[in-house]
């Protein structure tokens, strides 16, 4: 019995000596003061809302794309005719008060028209020349279009109304969207007897460009019949183009923390 007790004591001494030599400790672990401690009992909740903002303003400027299309079996003839018409159109635009910097070449192309295989005639070459113009005097838009058509424009591709400083109104629409999101979040938080805390995330989902396009089916081709009836279509004072308001829209998604 005595021998067994001595053996146990000897074993204990050896084990303790080994622990001292190796630095092993059986004391409870102590966290570093700088370690992050996450409180699992936090009562903060997240709430996600969307906000919509809108700004409507009177248009300040008109953006117009005019086209001249000519065709001929001889490509050089088609080009020459197109060039002559376009020179007359540009000169007329200057007479209408359009500044040089507001007249820009938008598109120029030349190609053969499609001819069915069973047709014997040679295909015509078609030349298309488009110019983009900016009209600052909105009361003059109708007269500009009428004068252009009278000089040979046979394709009005687009007519849009906008403002000069689009960024200013885009930012105002964005401000309105953020305010709308905060109002929604505050209303929801109040319903649950909570208040808004930090903003966790903000996403701008969409901000639309403020351009209002006239209903011209994107591409309005002026036929010979339409030209003959120009007095009925445009009237003596030109095309009556009344654009209405230009609308800027913005959408945001915001995540708030409630407490």
PDB file of N, CA and C in Angstrom, residues 54-92:
ATOM      1  N   UNK A  54     -39.184  62.632 -57.560  1.00  0.00           N
ATOM      2  CA  UNK A  54     -39.565  63.150 -58.878  1.00  0.00           C
ATOM      3  C   UNK A  54     -39.446  64.671 -58.883  1.00  0.00           C
ATOM      4  N   UNK A  55     -38.980  65.198 -60.001  1.00  0.00           N
ATOM      5  CA  UNK A  55     -38.908  66.645 -60.199  1.00  0.00           C
ATOM      6  C   UNK A  55     -39.432  66.954 -61.593  1.00  0.00           C
ATOM      7  N   UNK A  56     -40.391  67.884 -61.670  1.00  0.00           N
ATOM      8  CA  UNK A  56     -40.948  68.297 -62.960  1.00  0.00           C
ATOM      9  C   UNK A  56     -40.579  69.754 -63.216  1.00  0.00           C
ATOM     10  N   UNK A  57     -40.052  69.997 -64.404  1.00  0.00           N
ATOM     11  CA  UNK A  57     -39.628  71.355 -64.754  1.00  0.00           C
ATOM     12  C   UNK A  57     -40.069  71.682 -66.173  1.00  0.00           C
ATOM     13  N   UNK A  58     -40.146  72.966 -66.441  1.00  0.00           N
ATOM     14  CA  UNK A  58     -40.460  73.411 -67.791  1.00  0.00           C
ATOM     15  C   UNK A  58     -39.235  73.203 -68.690  1.00  0.00           C
ATOM     16  N   UNK A  59     -39.420  72.719 -69.908  1.00  0.00           N
ATOM     17  CA  UNK A  59     -38.277  72.499 -70.812  1.00  0.00           C
ATOM     18  C   UNK A  59     -37.611  73.813 -71.192  1.00  0.00           C
ATOM     19  N   UNK A  60     -36.318  73.728 -71.434  1.00  0.00           N
ATOM     20  CA  UNK A  60     -35.540  74.908 -71.804  1.00  0.00           C
ATOM     21  C   UNK A  60     -34.979  74.823 -73.219  1.00  0.00           C
ATOM     22  N   UNK A  61     -34.934  73.608 -73.758  1.00  0.00           N
ATOM     23  CA  UNK A  61     -34.261  73.411 -75.038  1.00  0.00           C
ATOM     24  C   UNK A  61     -34.890  72.227 -75.765  1.00  0.00           C
ATOM     25  N   UNK A  62     -34.772  72.223 -77.096  1.00  0.00           N
ATOM     26  CA  UNK A  62     -35.283  71.113 -77.912  1.00  0.00           C
ATOM     27  C   UNK A  62     -34.121  70.474 -78.664  1.00  0.00           C
ATOM     28  N   UNK A  63     -34.108  69.132 -78.680  1.00  0.00           N
ATOM     29  CA  UNK A  63     -33.093  68.375 -79.415  1.00  0.00           C
ATOM     30  C   UNK A  63     -33.777  67.684 -80.591  1.00  0.00           C
ATOM     31  N   UNK A  64     -33.328  67.995 -81.793  1.00  0.00           N
ATOM     32  CA  UNK A  64     -33.984  67.496 -83.004  1.00  0.00           C
ATOM     33  C   UNK A  64     -32.964  66.774 -83.876  1.00  0.00           C
ATOM     34  N   UNK A  65     -33.371  65.649 -84.439  1.00  0.00           N
ATOM     35  CA  UNK A  65     -32.551  64.939 -85.421  1.00  0.00           C
ATOM     36  C   UNK A  65     -33.285  64.938 -86.750  1.00  0.00           C
ATOM     37  N   UNK A  66     -32.683  65.576 -87.747  1.00  0.00           N
ATOM     38  CA  UNK A  66     -33.267  65.686 -89.083  1.00  0.00           C
ATOM     39  C   UNK A  66     -32.485  64.806 -90.050  1.00  0.00           C
ATOM     40  N   UNK A  67     -33.197  64.226 -91.018  1.00  0.00           N
ATOM     41  CA  UNK A  67     -32.534  63.353 -91.977  1.00  0.00           C
ATOM     42  C   UNK A  67     -32.871  63.694 -93.413  1.00  0.00           C
ATOM     43  N   UNK A  68     -31.887  63.518 -94.278  1.00  0.00           N
ATOM     44  CA  UNK A  68     -32.071  63.656 -95.722  1.00  0.00           C
ATOM     45  C   UNK A  68     -31.654  62.336 -96.357  1.00  0.00           C
ATOM     46  N   UNK A  69     -32.575  61.708 -97.065  1.00  0.00           N
ATOM     47  CA  UNK A  69     -32.295  60.436 -97.721  1.00  0.00           C
ATOM     48  C   UNK A  69     -32.534  60.574 -99.220  1.00  0.00           C
ATOM     49  N   UNK A  70     -31.542  60.183 -99.997  1.00  0.00           N
ATOM     50  CA  UNK A  70     -31.634  60.233-101.459  1.00  0.00           C
ATOM     51  C   UNK A  70     -31.227  58.883-102.023  1.00  0.00           C
ATOM     52  N   UNK A  71     -31.699  58.581-103.221  1.00  0.00           N
ATOM     53  CA  UNK A  71     -31.361  57.302-103.846  1.00  0.00           C
ATOM     54  C   UNK A  71     -31.232  57.476-105.352  1.00  0.00           C
ATOM     55  N   UNK A  72     -30.386  56.630-105.946  1.00  0.00           N
ATOM     56  CA  UNK A  72     -30.155  56.660-107.387  1.00  0.00           C
ATOM     57  C   UNK A  72     -29.360  55.414-107.772  1.00  0.00           C
ATOM     58  N   UNK A  73     -29.528  54.927-109.024  1.00  0.00           N
ATOM     59  CA  UNK A  73     -28.692  53.811-109.483  1.00  0.00           C
ATOM     60  C   UNK A  73     -27.213  54.183-109.491  1.00  0.00           C
ATOM     61  N   UNK A  74     -26.938  55.469-109.611  1.00  0.00           N
ATOM     62  CA  UNK A  74     -25.563  55.966-109.603  1.00  0.00           C
ATOM     63  C   UNK A  74     -25.231  56.484-108.206  1.00  0.00           C
ATOM     64  N   UNK A  75     -24.314  55.838-107.483  1.00  0.00           N
ATOM     65  CA  UNK A  75     -24.022  56.263-106.113  1.00  0.00           C
ATOM     66  C   UNK A  75     -23.495  57.689-106.026  1.00  0.00           C
ATOM     67  N   UNK A  76     -22.707  58.104-107.025  1.00  0.00           N
ATOM     68  CA  UNK A  76     -22.181  59.470-107.000  1.00  0.00           C
ATOM     69  C   UNK A  76     -23.299  60.501-107.146  1.00  0.00           C
ATOM     70  N   UNK A  77     -24.285  60.172-107.966  1.00  0.00           N
ATOM     71  CA  UNK A  77     -25.418  61.076-108.135  1.00  0.00           C
ATOM     72  C   UNK A  77     -26.217  61.175-106.840  1.00  0.00           C
ATOM     73  N   UNK A  78     -26.421  60.039-106.173  1.00  0.00           N
ATOM     74  CA  UNK A  78     -27.158  60.039-104.905  1.00  0.00           C
ATOM     75  C   UNK A  78     -26.422  60.864-103.856  1.00  0.00           C
ATOM     76  N   UNK A  79     -25.096  60.745-103.825  1.00  0.00           N
ATOM     77  CA  UNK A  79     -24.304  61.516-102.875  1.00  0.00           C
ATOM     78  C   UNK A  79     -24.360  63.011-103.171  1.00  0.00           C
ATOM     79  N   UNK A  80     -24.223  63.344-104.452  1.00  0.00           N
ATOM     80  CA  UNK A  80     -24.230  64.760-104.836  1.00  0.00           C
ATOM     81  C   UNK A  80     -25.568  65.408-104.508  1.00  0.00           C
ATOM     82  N   UNK A  81     -26.654  64.705-104.805  1.00  0.00           N
ATOM     83  CA  UNK A  81     -27.985  65.241-104.510  1.00  0.00           C
ATOM     84  C   UNK A  81     -28.169  65.427-103.008  1.00  0.00           C
ATOM     85  N   UNK A  82     -27.714  64.449-102.247  1.00  0.00           N
ATOM     86  CA  UNK A  82     -27.839  64.531-100.798  1.00  0.00           C
ATOM     87  C   UNK A  82     -27.039  65.702-100.249  1.00  0.00           C
ATOM     88  N   UNK A  83     -25.830  65.866-100.755  1.00  0.00           N
ATOM     89  CA  UNK A  83     -24.969  66.951-100.291  1.00  0.00           C
ATOM     90  C   UNK A  83     -25.574  68.318-100.585  1.00  0.00           C
ATOM     91  N   UNK A  84     -26.149  68.474-101.791  1.00  0.00           N
ATOM     92  CA  UNK A  84     -26.764  69.755-102.161  1.00  0.00           C
ATOM     93  C   UNK A  84     -27.937  70.085-101.245  1.00  0.00           C
ATOM     94  N   UNK A  85     -28.780  69.071-100.987  1.00  0.00           N
ATOM     95  CA  UNK A  85     -29.945  69.302-100.120  1.00  0.00           C
ATOM     96  C   UNK A  85     -29.496  69.663 -98.708  1.00  0.00           C
ATOM     97  N   UNK A  86     -28.502  68.928 -98.205  1.00  0.00           N
ATOM     98  CA  UNK A  86     -28.053  69.172 -96.835  1.00  0.00           C
ATOM     99  C   UNK A  86     -27.439  70.557 -96.688  1.00  0.00           C
ATOM    100  N   UNK A  87     -26.735  71.023 -97.702  1.00  0.00           N
ATOM    101  CA  UNK A  87     -26.184  72.381 -97.653  1.00  0.00           C
ATOM    102  C   UNK A  87     -27.303  73.414 -97.549  1.00  0.00           C
ATOM    103  N   UNK A  88     -28.372  73.205 -98.308  1.00  0.00           N
ATOM    104  CA  UNK A  88     -29.515  74.128 -98.241  1.00  0.00           C
ATOM    105  C   UNK A  88     -30.178  74.078 -96.865  1.00  0.00           C
ATOM    106  N   UNK A  89     -30.273  72.867 -96.307  1.00  0.00           N
ATOM    107  CA  UNK A  89     -30.898  72.715 -94.990  1.00  0.00           C
ATOM    108  C   UNK A  89     -30.081  73.441 -93.923  1.00  0.00           C
ATOM    109  N   UNK A  90     -28.772  73.230 -93.934  1.00  0.00           N
ATOM    110  CA  UNK A  90     -27.906  73.872 -92.937  1.00  0.00           C
ATOM    111  C   UNK A  90     -27.973  75.389 -93.062  1.00  0.00           C
ATOM    112  N   UNK A  91     -27.981  75.893 -94.287  1.00  0.00           N
ATOM    113  CA  UNK A  91     -28.083  77.332 -94.499  1.00  0.00           C
ATOM    114  C   UNK A  91     -29.407  77.869 -93.955  1.00  0.00           C
ATOM    115  N   UNK A  92     -30.472  77.107 -94.165  1.00  0.00           N
ATOM    116  CA  UNK A  92     -31.783  77.504 -93.647  1.00  0.00           C
ATOM    117  C   UNK A  92     -31.794  77.510 -92.126  1.00  0.00           C
TER     118      UNK A  92
END
